[in-house]
PDB file of N, CA and C in Angstrom:
ATOM      1  N   MET A   1       0.858  -1.176   0.000  1.00 37.00           N
ATOM      2  CA  MET A   1       0.000   0.000   0.000  1.00 37.00           C
ATOM      3  C   MET A   1       0.898   1.231   0.000  1.00 37.00           C
ATOM      4  N   PRO A   2       0.651   2.208  -0.906  1.00 44.00           N
ATOM      5  CA  PRO A   2       1.452   3.428  -0.920  1.00 44.00           C
ATOM      6  C   PRO A   2       1.379   4.153   0.425  1.00 44.00           C
ATOM      7  N   VAL A   3       2.419   4.929   0.720  1.00 38.00           N
ATOM      8  CA  VAL A   3       2.508   5.629   2.005  1.00 38.00           C
ATOM      9  C   VAL A   3       1.303   6.539   2.228  1.00 38.00           C
ATOM     10  N   ALA A   4       0.907   7.304   1.209  1.00 41.00           N
ATOM     11  CA  ALA A   4      -0.216   8.230   1.369  1.00 41.00           C
ATOM     12  C   ALA A   4      -1.499   7.483   1.710  1.00 41.00           C
ATOM     13  N   ALA A   5      -1.753   6.354   1.033  1.00 40.00           N
ATOM     14  CA  ALA A   5      -2.966   5.583   1.312  1.00 40.00           C
ATOM     15  C   ALA A   5      -2.912   4.984   2.713  1.00 40.00           C
ATOM     16  N   ALA A   6      -1.747   4.509   3.117  1.00 37.00           N
ATOM     17  CA  ALA A   6      -1.599   3.941   4.461  1.00 37.00           C
ATOM     18  C   ALA A   6      -1.814   5.023   5.512  1.00 37.00           C
ATOM     19  N   ALA A   7      -1.309   6.215   5.257  1.00 40.00           N
ATOM     20  CA  ALA A   7      -1.481   7.319   6.207  1.00 40.00           C
ATOM     21  C   ALA A   7      -2.960   7.663   6.343  1.00 40.00           C
ATOM     22  N   ARG A   8      -3.659   7.786   5.208  1.00 43.00           N
ATOM     23  CA  ARG A   8      -5.088   8.113   5.254  1.00 43.00           C
ATOM     24  C   ARG A   8      -5.878   7.035   5.973  1.00 43.00           C
ATOM     25  N   ALA A   9      -5.502   5.771   5.774  1.00 43.00           N
ATOM     26  CA  ALA A   9      -6.207   4.658   6.411  1.00 43.00           C
ATOM     27  C   ALA A   9      -6.095   4.723   7.930  1.00 43.00           C
ATOM     28  N   HIS A  10      -5.035   5.355   8.426  1.00 41.00           N
ATOM     29  CA  HIS A  10      -4.837   5.479   9.867  1.00 41.00           C
ATOM     30  C   HIS A  10      -5.208   6.869  10.377  1.00 41.00           C
ATOM     31  N   GLY A  11      -5.895   7.652   9.537  1.00 45.00           N
ATOM     32  CA  GLY A  11      -6.354   8.961   9.973  1.00 45.00           C
ATOM     33  C   GLY A  11      -5.267  10.007  10.067  1.00 45.00           C
ATOM     34  N   VAL A  12      -4.196   9.827   9.312  1.00 44.00           N
ATOM     35  CA  VAL A  12      -3.079  10.771   9.343  1.00 44.00           C
ATOM     36  C   VAL A  12      -2.938  11.363   7.953  1.00 44.00           C
ATOM     37  N   SER A  13      -2.668  12.654   7.882  1.00 50.00           N
ATOM     38  CA  SER A  13      -2.472  13.297   6.594  1.00 50.00           C
ATOM     39  C   SER A  13      -1.244  12.708   5.909  1.00 50.00           C
ATOM     40  N   PRO A  14      -1.278  12.534   4.564  1.00 49.00           N
ATOM     41  CA  PRO A  14      -0.085  12.069   3.866  1.00 49.00           C
ATOM     42  C   PRO A  14       1.086  12.998   4.156  1.00 49.00           C
ATOM     43  N   GLY A  15       2.260  12.443   4.341  1.00 52.00           N
ATOM     44  CA  GLY A  15       3.432  13.238   4.672  1.00 52.00           C
ATOM     45  C   GLY A  15       3.539  13.555   6.150  1.00 52.00           C
ATOM     46  N   ARG A  16       2.613  13.063   6.957  1.00 54.00           N
ATOM     47  CA  ARG A  16       2.635  13.286   8.406  1.00 54.00           C
ATOM     48  C   ARG A  16       2.471  11.944   9.098  1.00 54.00           C
ATOM     49  N   GLN A  17       2.804  11.889  10.364  1.00 55.00           N
ATOM     50  CA  GLN A  17       2.649  10.646  11.112  1.00 55.00           C
ATOM     51  C   GLN A  17       2.007  10.912  12.459  1.00 55.00           C
ATOM     52  N   ALA A  18       1.415   9.875  13.005  1.00 58.00           N
ATOM     53  CA  ALA A  18       0.824   9.976  14.337  1.00 58.00           C
ATOM     54  C   ALA A  18       1.950  10.124  15.363  1.00 58.00           C
ATOM     55  N   TRP A  19       1.614  10.550  16.578  1.00 62.00           N
ATOM     56  CA  TRP A  19       2.616  10.775  17.613  1.00 62.00           C
ATOM     57  C   TRP A  19       3.130   9.461  18.173  1.00 62.00           C
ATOM     58  N   LYS A  20       4.397   9.182  17.935  1.00 74.00           N
ATOM     59  CA  LYS A  20       5.081   8.028  18.504  1.00 74.00           C
ATOM     60  C   LYS A  20       6.575   8.308  18.392  1.00 74.00           C
ATOM     61  N   ASP A  21       7.362   7.548  19.128  1.00 83.00           N
ATOM     62  CA  ASP A  21       8.809   7.729  19.027  1.00 83.00           C
ATOM     63  C   ASP A  21       9.241   7.463  17.591  1.00 83.00           C
ATOM     64  N   THR A  22      10.146   8.265  17.110  1.00 86.00           N
ATOM     65  CA  THR A  22      10.616   8.118  15.741  1.00 86.00           C
ATOM     66  C   THR A  22      12.076   8.537  15.662  1.00 86.00           C
ATOM     67  N   THR A  23      12.665   8.333  14.531  1.00 91.00           N
ATOM     68  CA  THR A  23      14.055   8.711  14.294  1.00 91.00           C
ATOM     69  C   THR A  23      14.091   9.738  13.174  1.00 91.00           C
ATOM     70  N   TYR A  24      14.831  10.809  13.387  1.00 95.00           N
ATOM     71  CA  TYR A  24      15.035  11.820  12.355  1.00 95.00           C
ATOM     72  C   TYR A  24      16.519  11.905  12.040  1.00 95.00           C
ATOM     73  N   THR A  25      16.830  12.184  10.797  1.00 95.00           N
ATOM     74  CA  THR A  25      18.207  12.410  10.380  1.00 95.00           C
ATOM     75  C   THR A  25      18.619  13.816  10.780  1.00 95.00           C
ATOM     76  N   VAL A  26      19.809  13.938  11.326  1.00 97.00           N
ATOM     77  CA  VAL A  26      20.376  15.256  11.611  1.00 97.00           C
ATOM     78  C   VAL A  26      21.678  15.393  10.833  1.00 97.00           C
ATOM     79  N   ILE A  27      21.960  16.597  10.414  1.00 97.00           N
ATOM     80  CA  ILE A  27      23.188  16.914   9.694  1.00 97.00           C
ATOM     81  C   ILE A  27      24.040  17.762  10.632  1.00 97.00           C
ATOM     82  N   LEU A  28      25.289  17.383  10.770  1.00 98.00           N
ATOM     83  CA  LEU A  28      26.230  18.139  11.601  1.00 98.00           C
ATOM     84  C   LEU A  28      27.350  18.638  10.704  1.00 98.00           C
ATOM     85  N   GLU A  29      27.580  19.938  10.749  1.00 97.00           N
ATOM     86  CA  GLU A  29      28.624  20.552   9.942  1.00 97.00           C
ATOM     87  C   GLU A  29      29.641  21.209  10.869  1.00 97.00           C
ATOM     88  N   ARG A  30      30.910  20.924  10.622  1.00 97.00           N
ATOM     89  CA  ARG A  30      31.943  21.602  11.400  1.00 97.00           C
ATOM     90  C   ARG A  30      31.982  23.056  10.988  1.00 97.00           C
ATOM     91  N   GLU A  31      32.123  23.924  11.966  1.00 96.00           N
ATOM     92  CA  GLU A  31      32.292  25.345  11.707  1.00 96.00           C
ATOM     93  C   GLU A  31      33.300  25.875  12.702  1.00 96.00           C
ATOM     94  N   GLU A  32      33.777  27.046  12.473  1.00 95.00           N
ATOM     95  CA  GLU A  32      34.771  27.611  13.373  1.00 95.00           C
ATOM     96  C   GLU A  32      34.212  27.673  14.787  1.00 95.00           C
ATOM     97  N   GLY A  33      34.889  27.019  15.711  1.00 95.00           N
ATOM     98  CA  GLY A  33      34.480  27.040  17.105  1.00 95.00           C
ATOM     99  C   GLY A  33      33.464  25.984  17.488  1.00 95.00           C
ATOM    100  N   GLY A  34      33.122  25.058  16.595  1.00 98.00           N
ATOM    101  CA  GLY A  34      32.175  24.022  16.983  1.00 98.00           C
ATOM    102  C   GLY A  34      31.445  23.389  15.821  1.00 98.00           C
ATOM    103  N   TYR A  35      30.161  23.125  16.033  1.00 98.00           N
ATOM    104  CA  TYR A  35      29.343  22.418  15.050  1.00 98.00           C
ATOM    105  C   TYR A  35      27.988  23.086  14.889  1.00 98.00           C
ATOM    106  N   HIS A  36      27.514  23.102  13.664  1.00 98.00           N
ATOM    107  CA  HIS A  36      26.143  23.519  13.341  1.00 98.00           C
ATOM    108  C   HIS A  36      25.364  22.219  13.118  1.00 98.00           C
ATOM    109  N   ALA A  37      24.191  22.104  13.736  1.00 98.00           N
ATOM    110  CA  ALA A  37      23.376  20.892  13.613  1.00 98.00           C
ATOM    111  C   ALA A  37      21.965  21.279  13.202  1.00 98.00           C
ATOM    112  N   PHE A  38      21.375  20.490  12.276  1.00 97.00           N
ATOM    113  CA  PHE A  38      20.000  20.756  11.883  1.00 97.00           C
ATOM    114  C   PHE A  38      19.315  19.478  11.436  1.00 97.00           C
ATOM    115  N   CYS A  39      17.993  19.541  11.442  1.00 97.00           N
ATOM    116  CA  CYS A  39      17.159  18.415  11.046  1.00 97.00           C
ATOM    117  C   CYS A  39      16.409  18.807   9.778  1.00 97.00           C
ATOM    118  N   PRO A  40      16.791  18.276   8.609  1.00 95.00           N
ATOM    119  CA  PRO A  40      16.170  18.687   7.350  1.00 95.00           C
ATOM    120  C   PRO A  40      14.654  18.466   7.298  1.00 95.00           C
ATOM    121  N   ALA A  41      14.140  17.480   7.986  1.00 95.00           N
ATOM    122  CA  ALA A  41      12.703  17.191   7.952  1.00 95.00           C
ATOM    123  C   ALA A  41      11.885  18.222   8.724  1.00 95.00           C
ATOM    124  N   LEU A  42      12.540  18.975   9.600  1.00 96.00           N
ATOM    125  CA  LEU A  42      11.844  19.957  10.435  1.00 96.00           C
ATOM    126  C   LEU A  42      12.340  21.344  10.056  1.00 96.00           C
ATOM    127  N   LYS A  43      11.639  21.999   9.163  1.00 94.00           N
ATOM    128  CA  LYS A  43      12.067  23.297   8.628  1.00 94.00           C
ATOM    129  C   LYS A  43      12.377  24.288   9.743  1.00 94.00           C
ATOM    130  N   GLY A  44      13.590  24.837   9.694  1.00 96.00           N
ATOM    131  CA  GLY A  44      13.999  25.834  10.669  1.00 96.00           C
ATOM    132  C   GLY A  44      14.548  25.282  11.967  1.00 96.00           C
ATOM    133  N   CYS A  45      14.675  23.968  12.073  1.00 98.00           N
ATOM    134  CA  CYS A  45      15.164  23.348  13.304  1.00 98.00           C
ATOM    135  C   CYS A  45      16.694  23.257  13.241  1.00 98.00           C
ATOM    136  N   HIS A  46      17.354  24.303  13.719  1.00 98.00           N
ATOM    137  CA  HIS A  46      18.807  24.421  13.689  1.00 98.00           C
ATOM    138  C   HIS A  46      19.315  24.732  15.084  1.00 98.00           C
ATOM    139  N   THR A  47      20.548  24.348  15.355  1.00 98.00           N
ATOM    140  CA  THR A  47      21.199  24.687  16.613  1.00 98.00           C
ATOM    141  C   THR A  47      22.700  24.558  16.404  1.00 98.00           C
ATOM    142  N   GLN A  48      23.456  24.685  17.479  1.00 98.00           N
ATOM    143  CA  GLN A  48      24.910  24.544  17.394  1.00 98.00           C
ATOM    144  C   GLN A  48      25.443  24.050  18.721  1.00 98.00           C
ATOM    145  N   GLY A  49      26.720  23.710  18.726  1.00 98.00           N
ATOM    146  CA  GLY A  49      27.386  23.303  19.945  1.00 98.00           C
ATOM    147  C   GLY A  49      28.885  23.444  19.792  1.00 98.00           C
ATOM    148  N   ASP A  50      29.560  23.643  20.904  1.00 98.00           N
ATOM    149  CA  ASP A  50      31.012  23.771  20.870  1.00 98.00           C
ATOM    150  C   ASP A  50      31.686  22.435  20.551  1.00 98.00           C
ATOM    151  N   THR A  51      31.058  21.338  20.974  1.00 98.00           N
ATOM    152  CA  THR A  51      31.590  19.997  20.705  1.00 98.00           C
ATOM    153  C   THR A  51      30.530  19.192  19.968  1.00 98.00           C
ATOM    154  N   LEU A  52      30.931  18.085  19.397  1.00 98.00           N
ATOM    155  CA  LEU A  52      29.993  17.204  18.706  1.00 98.00           C
ATOM    156  C   LEU A  52      28.908  16.724  19.664  1.00 98.00           C
ATOM    157  N   GLU A  53      29.306  16.336  20.868  1.00 98.00           N
ATOM    158  CA  GLU A  53      28.353  15.852  21.860  1.00 98.00           C
ATOM    159  C   GLU A  53      27.353  16.940  22.247  1.00 98.00           C
ATOM    160  N   GLU A  54      27.841  18.169  22.418  1.00 98.00           N
ATOM    161  CA  GLU A  54      26.949  19.272  22.768  1.00 98.00           C
ATOM    162  C   GLU A  54      25.983  19.576  21.618  1.00 98.00           C
ATOM    163  N   ALA A  55      26.481  19.558  20.383  1.00 98.00           N
ATOM    164  CA  ALA A  55      25.616  19.811  19.231  1.00 98.00           C
ATOM    165  C   ALA A  55      24.533  18.736  19.122  1.00 98.00           C
ATOM    166  N   LEU A  56      24.893  17.481  19.365  1.00 98.00           N
ATOM    167  CA  LEU A  56      23.898  16.404  19.322  1.00 98.00           C
ATOM    168  C   LEU A  56      22.853  16.561  20.428  1.00 98.00           C
ATOM    169  N   ALA A  57      23.294  16.899  21.627  1.00 98.00           N
ATOM    170  CA  ALA A  57      22.342  17.115  22.726  1.00 98.00           C
ATOM    171  C   ALA A  57      21.429  18.300  22.416  1.00 98.00           C
ATOM    172  N   ASN A  58      21.991  19.355  21.845  1.00 98.00           N
ATOM    173  CA  ASN A  58      21.201  20.543  21.523  1.00 98.00           C
ATOM    174  C   ASN A  58      20.199  20.274  20.408  1.00 98.00           C
ATOM    175  N   VAL A  59      20.596  19.506  19.393  1.00 98.00           N
ATOM    176  CA  VAL A  59      19.665  19.239  18.301  1.00 98.00           C
ATOM    177  C   VAL A  59      18.555  18.291  18.763  1.00 98.00           C
ATOM    178  N   ARG A  60      18.864  17.365  19.653  1.00 97.00           N
ATOM    179  CA  ARG A  60      17.816  16.504  20.228  1.00 97.00           C
ATOM    180  C   ARG A  60      16.795  17.368  20.970  1.00 97.00           C
ATOM    181  N   GLU A  61      17.293  18.305  21.775  1.00 98.00           N
ATOM    182  CA  GLU A  61      16.413  19.204  22.523  1.00 98.00           C
ATOM    183  C   GLU A  61      15.589  20.077  21.573  1.00 98.00           C
ATOM    184  N   ALA A  62      16.223  20.572  20.509  1.00 98.00           N
ATOM    185  CA  ALA A  62      15.511  21.407  19.534  1.00 98.00           C
ATOM    186  C   ALA A  62      14.419  20.610  18.823  1.00 98.00           C
ATOM    187  N   ILE A  63      14.701  19.367  18.459  1.00 97.00           N
ATOM    188  CA  ILE A  63      13.705  18.513  17.808  1.00 97.00           C
ATOM    189  C   ILE A  63      12.538  18.250  18.751  1.00 97.00           C
ATOM    190  N   GLU A  64      12.836  17.930  19.999  1.00 96.00           N
ATOM    191  CA  GLU A  64      11.777  17.665  20.972  1.00 96.00           C
ATOM    192  C   GLU A  64      10.899  18.899  21.170  1.00 96.00           C
ATOM    193  N   ALA A  65      11.503  20.095  21.246  1.00 97.00           N
ATOM    194  CA  ALA A  65      10.739  21.330  21.410  1.00 97.00           C
ATOM    195  C   ALA A  65       9.893  21.610  20.163  1.00 97.00           C
ATOM    196  N   TYR A  66      10.445  21.387  19.002  1.00 97.00           N
ATOM    197  CA  TYR A  66       9.742  21.593  17.734  1.00 97.00           C
ATOM    198  C   TYR A  66       8.507  20.697  17.675  1.00 97.00           C
ATOM    199  N   LEU A  67       8.708  19.399  17.982  1.00 96.00           N
ATOM    200  CA  LEU A  67       7.597  18.446  17.921  1.00 96.00           C
ATOM    201  C   LEU A  67       6.546  18.743  18.993  1.00 96.00           C
ATOM    202  N   GLU A  68       6.977  19.165  20.170  1.00 95.00           N
ATOM    203  CA  GLU A  68       6.030  19.511  21.229  1.00 95.00           C
ATOM    204  C   GLU A  68       5.167  20.702  20.808  1.00 95.00           C
ATOM    205  N   SER A  69       5.768  21.672  20.135  1.00 96.00           N
ATOM    206  CA  SER A  69       5.015  22.820  19.640  1.00 96.00           C
ATOM    207  C   SER A  69       3.974  22.379  18.611  1.00 96.00           C
ATOM    208  N   LEU A  70       4.363  21.489  17.710  1.00 94.00           N
ATOM    209  CA  LEU A  70       3.400  20.963  16.731  1.00 94.00           C
ATOM    210  C   LEU A  70       2.239  20.276  17.438  1.00 94.00           C
ATOM    211  N   ARG A  71       2.570  19.451  18.419  1.00 93.00           N
ATOM    212  CA  ARG A  71       1.550  18.704  19.153  1.00 93.00           C
ATOM    213  C   ARG A  71       0.578  19.666  19.848  1.00 93.00           C
ATOM    214  N   LYS A  72       1.114  20.690  20.507  1.00 95.00           N
ATOM    215  CA  LYS A  72       0.270  21.658  21.211  1.00 95.00           C
ATOM    216  C   LYS A  72      -0.667  22.409  20.272  1.00 95.00           C
ATOM    217  N   HIS A  73      -0.251  22.531  19.003  1.00 94.00           N
ATOM    218  CA  HIS A  73      -1.071  23.231  18.016  1.00 94.00           C
ATOM    219  C   HIS A  73      -1.939  22.265  17.198  1.00 94.00           C
ATOM    220  N   GLY A  74      -2.017  21.012  17.636  1.00 93.00           N
ATOM    221  CA  GLY A  74      -2.884  20.042  16.975  1.00 93.00           C
ATOM    222  C   GLY A  74      -2.372  19.531  15.644  1.00 93.00           C
ATOM    223  N   GLU A  75      -1.090  19.716  15.387  1.00 92.00           N
ATOM    224  CA  GLU A  75      -0.506  19.241  14.135  1.00 92.00           C
ATOM    225  C   GLU A  75       0.177  17.896  14.364  1.00 92.00           C
ATOM    226  N   THR A  76       0.441  17.189  13.288  1.00 89.00           N
ATOM    227  CA  THR A  76       1.110  15.900  13.388  1.00 89.00           C
ATOM    228  C   THR A  76       2.585  16.051  13.009  1.00 89.00           C
ATOM    229  N   ALA A  77       3.373  15.084  13.397  1.00 90.00           N
ATOM    230  CA  ALA A  77       4.814  15.124  13.133  1.00 90.00           C
ATOM    231  C   ALA A  77       5.096  14.838  11.661  1.00 90.00           C
ATOM    232  N   PRO A  78       5.994  15.620  11.038  1.00 91.00           N
ATOM    233  CA  PRO A  78       6.347  15.362   9.641  1.00 91.00           C
ATOM    234  C   PRO A  78       7.060  14.019   9.492  1.00 91.00           C
ATOM    235  N   LEU A  79       6.773  13.340   8.408  1.00 88.00           N
ATOM    236  CA  LEU A  79       7.533  12.144   8.052  1.00 88.00           C
ATOM    237  C   LEU A  79       8.820  12.597   7.384  1.00 88.00           C
ATOM    238  N   GLU A  80       9.869  11.884   7.620  1.00 90.00           N
ATOM    239  CA  GLU A  80      11.127  12.208   6.974  1.00 90.00           C
ATOM    240  C   GLU A  80      11.108  11.629   5.565  1.00 90.00           C
ATOM    241  N   ASP A  81      11.446  12.455   4.603  1.00 89.00           N
ATOM    242  CA  ASP A  81      11.465  12.025   3.207  1.00 89.00           C
ATOM    243  C   ASP A  81      12.667  12.658   2.530  1.00 89.00           C
ATOM    244  N   ILE A  82      13.856  12.231   2.944  1.00 88.00           N
ATOM    245  CA  ILE A  82      15.068  12.793   2.364  1.00 88.00           C
ATOM    246  C   ILE A  82      15.933  11.659   1.822  1.00 88.00           C
ATOM    247  N   LEU A  83      16.761  12.011   0.884  1.00 89.00           N
ATOM    248  CA  LEU A  83      17.716  11.076   0.315  1.00 89.00           C
ATOM    249  C   LEU A  83      19.069  11.772   0.338  1.00 89.00           C
ATOM    250  N   ILE A  84      20.040  11.130   0.963  1.00 89.00           N
ATOM    251  CA  ILE A  84      21.393  11.675   1.001  1.00 89.00           C
ATOM    252  C   ILE A  84      22.247  10.789   0.107  1.00 89.00           C
ATOM    253  N   LYS A  85      22.858  11.409  -0.883  1.00 92.00           N
ATOM    254  CA  LYS A  85      23.628  10.644  -1.861  1.00 92.00           C
ATOM    255  C   LYS A  85      24.865  11.438  -2.245  1.00 92.00           C
ATOM    256  N   PRO A  86      26.048  10.846  -2.088  1.00 94.00           N
ATOM    257  CA  PRO A  86      27.256  11.516  -2.565  1.00 94.00           C
ATOM    258  C   PRO A  86      27.186  11.677  -4.091  1.00 94.00           C
ATOM    259  N   LEU A  87      27.653  12.807  -4.576  1.00 96.00           N
ATOM    260  CA  LEU A  87      27.627  13.096  -6.004  1.00 96.00           C
ATOM    261  C   LEU A  87      29.004  13.548  -6.435  1.00 96.00           C
ATOM    262  N   GLU A  88      29.609  12.816  -7.333  1.00 97.00           N
ATOM    263  CA  GLU A  88      30.936  13.172  -7.827  1.00 97.00           C
ATOM    264  C   GLU A  88      30.789  14.221  -8.902  1.00 97.00           C
ATOM    265  N   VAL A  89      31.644  15.244  -8.828  1.00 97.00           N
ATOM    266  CA  VAL A  89      31.637  16.296  -9.837  1.00 97.00           C
ATOM    267  C   VAL A  89      33.050  16.476 -10.383  1.00 97.00           C
ATOM    268  N   ALA A  90      33.134  16.876 -11.630  1.00 96.00           N
ATOM    269  CA  ALA A  90      34.443  17.107 -12.261  1.00 96.00           C
ATOM    270  C   ALA A  90      34.976  18.462 -11.827  1.00 96.00           C
ATOM    271  N   LEU A  91      36.275  18.503 -11.561  1.00 94.00           N
ATOM    272  CA  LEU A  91      36.932  19.776 -11.209  1.00 94.00           C
ATOM    273  C   LEU A  91      37.859  20.197 -12.294  1.00 94.00           C
TER     274      LEU A  91
END
């Protein structure tokens, strides 16, 4: 069954999911003085940390706050729909 049909069958809008524990991809980029961390599935969900561990803890907290805000406003959690693929380019 396609994802959209399965979502509708469970009363969830396509591209969204019911509230349950889930896993989101986070991207961590080194920057001067630490790391920038963000979750592509959650628009605007960015943070930073001086160390990798701090950036991961901060992005977890940012994701939890983002999802809690959605829940409080009666919205459902976005489904992750990203593809990460290395792409070779000629120089």
